[in-house]
């Protein structure tokens, strides 16, 4: 994934008179005031409020030598872009930073948004109030080392230190309007301490109900939340309310929120069999380059009464990435890095299968060759409490040999399933067809299920191409 960064160029400005005293570096031995200009790389939104700086945005800057900030030469100096054009200067004479006059090297640490008081180099993070997200979108840079008055140009690379979740909510069957929609993340931590010296975020505290910022559109409502990164959200709930109607999403136990990533979902609220349900139609993870994160259906809130009828949902999908390989590129399963779904693990115990394209097939796909047994094994799919499983995929043969589809084995948690017998003729080589295999008699379901596509050297004389795998089930 591309890491979106704010690039700051530190340049030397007017000289300041220095003393002749030679001793440990002091403020009297500093010269060449530092100013900053800025650009936003990759044309990606990097601040919560938009892709550009706003008037009077302020950053805090430290200049130091050695490790840590205990002996910083300049601490928490405020630099401001008055016009919002990305050109930063000290907010006052007392905030101005100067390079050492003797040409010695210094390092810089910077953060956004600026806070007047920083105690023990700890930045207090609080995401309880989401109404002004530009005020809680913590950015941090510590990459610049060895700068001095003789080589003043430096690029500070800023990264997001929190996580962002965006929900695009639509009204489905039985929901006439989204007017008044509120979206609340229940039981999420709201505060944490960020160590500016080390760039580390301490464990979160003070769990509370966090109300997302909502913006009504023509046909959908956007709900945005900046949250503390968390390794697991097992059992956490997101509540959608319209008037007295409630729709609750219990987040999957495999969900993690990582620093610097944005998690986007399309959600439809609808009534099914008299009950309310929030359906997550699709999901993506971005670095604030899209990665599908799966699809989920969320059952109704108990407060609405009644019982929830199981609804079909997508449990796993993979299309092998949206960036096509060149026709000469081939990656073994263990070496391929362009997976669309990164919540699972992929393997081939025989090391024969690969990911490729061809001169006529431009989409990435799996190739199961004729040269030996091969497989695409996918492990870590959450099928716990699911029923009526089925897997669909696109398949084509690669050579002038006929192939009976029933010779392709679909192995789910150790249980083998085969497509119905269908002969793919050599005349149809490299033409994909869609196949669905019923897995409803699977006896083992778990939060760490394994799905494999297996090809036997004895029956695969044509070579098989597989693409667009989708596993569905009811929950």
JSON list of N, CA and C in Angstrom, two decimals, residues 294 315-319 341 469-471:
[
{"chain": "A", "resi": 294, "resn": "UNK", "atom": "N", "xyz": [-13.66, -7.41, 2.44]},
{"chain": "A", "resi": 294, "resn": "UNK", "atom": "CA", "xyz": [-14.72, -8.37, 2.69]},
{"chain": "A", "resi": 294, "resn": "UNK", "atom": "C", "xyz": [-16.08, -7.71, 2.80]},
{"chain": "A", "resi": 315, "resn": "UNK", "atom": "N", "xyz": [-18.57, -13.82, 2.64]},
{"chain": "A", "resi": 315, "resn": "UNK", "atom": "CA", "xyz": [-17.63, -14.09, 3.72]},
{"chain": "A", "resi": 315, "resn": "UNK", "atom": "C", "xyz": [-16.19, -13.88, 3.30]},
{"chain": "A", "resi": 316, "resn": "UNK", "atom": "N", "xyz": [-15.93, -14.02, 2.01]},
{"chain": "A", "resi": 316, "resn": "UNK", "atom": "CA", "xyz": [-14.56, -13.86, 1.50]},
{"chain": "A", "resi": 316, "resn": "UNK", "atom": "C", "xyz": [-14.63, -13.65, 0.00]},
{"chain": "A", "resi": 317, "resn": "UNK", "atom": "N", "xyz": [-13.73, -12.81, -0.53]},
{"chain": "A", "resi": 317, "resn": "UNK", "atom": "CA", "xyz": [-13.61, -12.66, -1.98]},
{"chain": "A", "resi": 317, "resn": "UNK", "atom": "C", "xyz": [-12.18, -12.28, -2.33]},
{"chain": "A", "resi": 318, "resn": "UNK", "atom": "N", "xyz": [-11.76, -12.67, -3.54]},
{"chain": "A", "resi": 318, "resn": "UNK", "atom": "CA", "xyz": [-10.41, -12.38, -4.01]},
{"chain": "A", "resi": 318, "resn": "UNK", "atom": "C", "xyz": [-10.40, -12.28, -5.52]},
{"chain": "A", "resi": 319, "resn": "UNK", "atom": "N", "xyz": [-9.85, -11.16, -6.04]},
{"chain": "A", "resi": 319, "resn": "UNK", "atom": "CA", "xyz": [-9.73, -10.97, -7.49]},
{"chain": "A", "resi": 319, "resn": "UNK", "atom": "C", "xyz": [-8.29, -10.77, -7.92]},
{"chain": "A", "resi": 341, "resn": "UNK", "atom": "N", "xyz": [-7.43, -9.26, -0.89]},
{"chain": "A", "resi": 341, "resn": "UNK", "atom": "CA", "xyz": [-7.87, -9.53, 0.48]},
{"chain": "A", "resi": 341, "resn": "UNK", "atom": "C", "xyz": [-6.65, -9.92, 1.31]},
{"chain": "A", "resi": 469, "resn": "UNK", "atom": "N", "xyz": [-12.77, -15.29, -6.97]},
{"chain": "A", "resi": 469, "resn": "UNK", "atom": "CA", "xyz": [-13.30, -16.25, -6.00]},
{"chain": "A", "resi": 469, "resn": "UNK", "atom": "C", "xyz": [-14.19, -15.52, -5.00]},
{"chain": "A", "resi": 470, "resn": "UNK", "atom": "N", "xyz": [-15.40, -16.06, -4.79]},
{"chain": "A", "resi": 470, "resn": "UNK", "atom": "CA", "xyz": [-16.34, -15.47, -3.82]},
{"chain": "A", "resi": 470, "resn": "UNK", "atom": "C", "xyz": [-16.95, -16.60, -2.98]},
{"chain": "A", "resi": 471, "resn": "UNK", "atom": "N", "xyz": [-16.80, -16.52, -1.67]},
{"chain": "A", "resi": 471, "resn": "UNK", "atom": "CA", "xyz": [-17.43, -17.46, -0.75]},
{"chain": "A", "resi": 471, "resn": "UNK", "atom": "C", "xyz": [-18.57, -16.75, -0.04]}
]
